Amino acid sequence: MLDWIWDIHAWIALGTLVFLEIVLGIDNLIFLAIIIARLPQSQREKARIFGLMLAMLSRIALLVSLFWVMKLTAPLFYIADFAVSGRDIVLFLGGLFLIYKATGEIHSMSIEEEQNNQNNTKPYSAFGLVLVQIMVLDIVFSLDSVITAVGMVDILPVMILAIIISVFVMLFASKGISHFIESHPSIKTLALSFLILVGVTLIADSAHFHIPRGYIYFAIIFSLSVEILNIYFIKSRKQK
């Protein structure tokens, strides 16, 4: 079982898989940062840790259930000549949920701004409700991540180790990302727009219309870079 430790190819696969798991987890981190902002400050750290631990456990559970994961790609039924699998259904529902949640958050931002101008109070969500939303999205994001892992590596311990390492890396990064998004409303709006884009991508994937992830990541990195430059120039003018 530990023979892979002496295999250089297994270590290369581990490093590659950790990198891919972190990249695939970026949209999960953004969603996590936005959803825990609905909680009181005292509960956010707990929700962040719970959310990432749930992500790790759900991915490991799916990996251990490899045969079940692979069956998700097998057709369940047909609509005309279109084969619909369990994976397609999960991706479609997950995409709809992301679009619904992101558009709802954008709408609530404008309502909160009006309320804050009147009485400086902010409505908070229940801790349990936030955890349920995190769990739903963890399953959706984990599915794509696990299928990527299964397609790359055939050594279960390597896949599990890659997931554990990537989650702990994201655990350290998530607090900074959450603080940055919460401190800059324009970045939060951009992040929510990114989640809508990811939702559309998941729905497209469920219809077997693959949109290359490189295009999406380029779009968000370019938009984010422009917005960060804009924030920097605004701060520079204020200092003068």
Coordinates of C-alpha atoms in Angstrom, one line a residue:
M1 CA 0.0 0.0 0.0
L2 CA 2.9 2.3 0.7
D3 CA 5.0 1.3 -2.4
W4 CA 4.1 4.5 -4.1
I5 CA 6.3 6.4 -1.6
W6 CA 9.4 5.2 -3.6
D7 CA 7.8 6.1 -6.9
I8 CA 9.0 9.5 -8.3
H9 CA 6.0 9.5 -10.7
A10 CA 3.6 9.2 -7.7
W11 CA 5.2 12.3 -6.1
I12 CA 5.0 14.3 -9.4
A13 CA 1.3 13.2 -9.6
L14 CA 0.8 14.3 -6.0
G15 CA 2.3 17.8 -6.6
T16 CA 0.2 18.2 -9.8
L17 CA -3.0 17.0 -8.1
V18 CA -2.5 19.4 -5.1
F19 CA -2.1 22.3 -7.5
L20 CA -5.2 21.3 -9.4
E21 CA -7.2 20.8 -6.2
I22 CA -6.3 24.3 -5.0
V23 CA -7.2 25.8 -8.4
L24 CA -10.5 23.8 -8.5
G25 CA -11.2 25.0 -4.9
I26 CA -10.9 28.7 -5.7
D27 CA -14.6 29.1 -6.5
N28 CA -15.4 27.1 -3.4
L29 CA -13.3 29.6 -1.3
I30 CA -15.0 32.6 -2.9
F31 CA -18.4 31.2 -2.1
L32 CA -17.3 30.3 1.4
A33 CA -16.0 33.9 2.0
I34 CA -19.3 35.4 0.8
I35 CA -21.6 33.0 2.7
I36 CA -19.9 33.3 6.1
A37 CA -20.1 37.1 5.8
R38 CA -23.8 36.6 6.5
L39 CA -22.8 35.5 10.0
P40 CA -21.9 37.5 13.1
Q41 CA -18.2 38.2 13.4
S42 CA -17.9 35.8 16.4
Q43 CA -19.2 32.8 14.3
R44 CA -17.2 33.4 11.1
E45 CA -14.0 31.7 12.1
K46 CA -15.9 28.6 13.2
A47 CA -17.9 28.5 10.0
R48 CA -14.8 28.9 7.9
I49 CA -13.1 25.9 9.6
F50 CA -16.3 23.8 9.5
G51 CA -16.8 24.6 5.8
L52 CA -13.3 23.6 4.7
M53 CA -13.3 20.5 6.9
L54 CA -16.7 19.5 5.4
A55 CA -15.2 20.0 2.0
M56 CA -12.3 17.7 2.8
L57 CA -14.5 15.0 4.3
S58 CA -16.9 15.1 1.4
R59 CA -14.1 14.8 -1.1
I60 CA -12.5 11.9 0.8
A61 CA -15.8 10.2 1.2
L62 CA -16.4 10.4 -2.6
L63 CA -12.9 9.1 -3.3
V64 CA -13.5 6.1 -1.0
S65 CA -16.7 5.5 -2.9
L66 CA -14.8 5.4 -6.3
F67 CA -17.1 3.0 -7.9
W68 CA -20.2 5.0 -7.1
V69 CA -18.5 8.2 -8.4
M70 CA -17.7 6.4 -11.7
K71 CA -21.3 5.2 -12.0
L72 CA -22.4 8.8 -11.8
T73 CA -21.2 9.3 -15.4
A74 CA -23.2 6.3 -16.6
P75 CA -26.5 7.3 -18.3
L76 CA -29.6 7.1 -16.0
F77 CA -32.1 7.9 -18.7
Y78 CA -32.3 9.5 -22.1
I79 CA -34.1 12.7 -23.4
A80 CA -34.4 12.0 -27.1
D81 CA -30.7 11.2 -28.0
F82 CA -29.3 13.0 -25.0
A83 CA -28.0 10.7 -22.2
V84 CA -28.5 12.1 -18.7
S85 CA -26.2 10.9 -15.9
G86 CA -26.2 11.4 -12.1
R87 CA -23.3 13.7 -12.5
D88 CA -25.2 15.9 -15.0
I89 CA -28.1 16.2 -12.6
V90 CA -25.8 17.2 -9.7
L91 CA -24.0 19.8 -11.9
F92 CA -27.2 21.2 -13.2
L93 CA -28.8 21.6 -9.8
G94 CA -25.5 23.0 -8.4
G95 CA -25.3 25.5 -11.2
L96 CA -28.8 26.7 -10.6
F97 CA -28.2 27.0 -6.9
L98 CA -25.0 29.1 -7.5
I99 CA -26.8 31.4 -9.8
Y100 CA -29.8 31.8 -7.4
K101 CA -27.5 32.3 -4.4
A102 CA -25.2 34.8 -6.1
T103 CA -28.0 36.9 -7.6
G104 CA -29.8 36.9 -4.3
E105 CA -26.6 38.1 -2.5
I106 CA -26.2 40.9 -5.1
H107 CA -29.8 42.0 -4.5
S108 CA -29.4 41.8 -0.7
M109 CA -26.3 44.0 -0.9
S110 CA -28.4 46.9 -2.2
I111 CA -31.1 46.3 0.5
E112 CA -28.5 46.2 3.3
E113 CA -26.9 49.4 2.1
E114 CA -30.3 51.2 2.4
Q115 CA -30.8 49.6 5.9
N116 CA -27.3 50.6 7.0
N117 CA -27.9 54.2 5.9
Q118 CA -31.1 54.2 8.1
N119 CA -30.1 52.4 11.3
N120 CA -26.7 50.9 10.8
T121 CA -27.9 47.4 11.5
K122 CA -27.1 44.3 9.4
P123 CA -29.3 41.2 9.1
Y124 CA -27.5 37.9 9.9
S125 CA -28.2 34.4 8.8
A126 CA -28.6 31.4 11.2
F127 CA -25.4 29.4 11.7
G128 CA -27.1 26.1 10.8
L129 CA -28.6 27.5 7.6
V130 CA -25.1 28.7 6.5
L131 CA -23.6 25.3 7.2
V132 CA -26.3 23.6 5.1
Q133 CA -25.6 25.9 2.1
I134 CA -21.9 25.2 2.5
M135 CA -22.5 21.5 2.5
V136 CA -24.6 21.6 -0.6
L137 CA -21.9 23.5 -2.6
D138 CA -19.2 21.3 -1.1
I139 CA -20.9 18.3 -2.7
V140 CA -21.1 20.0 -6.1
F141 CA -17.5 21.3 -6.1
S142 CA -16.2 18.0 -4.7
L143 CA -17.7 16.0 -7.5
D144 CA -15.8 17.8 -10.2
S145 CA -12.6 17.7 -8.0
V146 CA -12.9 14.0 -7.3
I147 CA -13.6 13.1 -11.0
T148 CA -10.4 15.1 -11.9
A149 CA -8.4 13.2 -9.3
V150 CA -9.7 9.8 -10.5
G151 CA -8.9 10.8 -14.1
M152 CA -5.3 11.7 -13.2
V153 CA -4.1 9.2 -10.5
D154 CA -5.0 5.6 -9.8
I155 CA -3.4 5.4 -6.3
L156 CA -6.1 6.1 -3.6
P157 CA -3.6 7.2 -0.8
V158 CA -2.1 9.8 -3.2
M159 CA -5.5 11.2 -4.0
I160 CA -6.5 11.4 -0.3
L161 CA -3.2 13.1 0.6
A162 CA -3.6 15.6 -2.2
I163 CA -7.0 16.6 -0.9
I164 CA -5.8 16.9 2.7
I165 CA -2.8 19.1 1.7
S166 CA -4.9 21.3 -0.6
V167 CA -7.6 21.9 2.1
F168 CA -5.0 22.9 4.7
V169 CA -3.5 25.3 2.2
M170 CA -6.9 26.8 1.5
L171 CA -7.6 26.9 5.3
F172 CA -4.7 29.4 5.7
A173 CA -5.7 31.4 2.6
S174 CA -9.4 31.6 3.3
K175 CA -9.2 34.1 6.1
G176 CA -7.3 36.6 4.1
I177 CA -9.6 36.1 1.1
S178 CA -12.7 36.6 3.3
H179 CA -11.3 39.8 4.9
F180 CA -10.3 41.2 1.5
I181 CA -13.7 40.5 -0.1
E182 CA -15.7 41.9 2.9
S183 CA -13.5 45.1 3.0
H184 CA -14.1 45.9 -0.6
P185 CA -17.8 45.9 -1.8
S186 CA -16.7 46.2 -5.5
I187 CA -14.6 43.0 -5.1
K188 CA -17.5 41.3 -3.5
T189 CA -19.7 42.2 -6.4
L190 CA -17.1 40.9 -8.8
A191 CA -16.8 37.7 -6.8
L192 CA -20.5 37.2 -6.9
S193 CA -20.5 37.8 -10.7
F194 CA -17.8 35.1 -10.9
L195 CA -20.0 32.7 -9.0
I196 CA -22.8 33.3 -11.6
L197 CA -20.3 32.6 -14.3
V198 CA -19.3 29.3 -12.6
G199 CA -23.0 28.4 -12.2
V200 CA -23.5 28.9 -16.0
T201 CA -20.4 26.8 -16.6
L202 CA -21.7 23.9 -14.4
I203 CA -25.1 24.0 -16.2
A204 CA -23.2 23.9 -19.6
D205 CA -21.1 21.0 -18.3
S206 CA -24.3 19.2 -17.4
A207 CA -25.5 19.6 -21.0
H208 CA -22.2 18.2 -22.2
F209 CA -21.1 21.6 -23.5
H210 CA -17.7 22.0 -22.0
I211 CA -16.4 25.6 -21.5
P212 CA -12.6 25.6 -21.1
R213 CA -11.9 26.6 -17.5
G214 CA -8.8 28.6 -18.7
Y215 CA -11.1 31.2 -20.3
I216 CA -13.1 31.6 -17.1
Y217 CA -10.0 31.9 -14.9
F218 CA -8.5 34.4 -17.3
A219 CA -11.7 36.5 -17.3
I220 CA -11.8 36.6 -13.5
I221 CA -8.1 37.2 -13.0
F222 CA -8.2 40.1 -15.6
S223 CA -11.3 41.7 -14.0
L224 CA -9.8 41.3 -10.5
S225 CA -6.5 42.8 -11.6
V226 CA -8.3 45.9 -13.1
E227 CA -10.4 46.3 -9.9
I228 CA -7.4 46.0 -7.6
L229 CA -5.6 48.6 -9.7
N230 CA -8.7 50.8 -9.4
I231 CA -8.7 50.4 -5.6
Y232 CA -5.0 51.2 -5.4
F233 CA -5.4 54.4 -7.4
I234 CA -8.4 55.5 -5.3
K235 CA -6.4 55.0 -2.1
S236 CA -3.4 56.9 -3.6
R237 CA -5.6 59.9 -4.4
K238 CA -7.1 59.9 -0.9
Q239 CA -3.6 59.9 0.6
K240 CA -2.6 63.0 -1.5

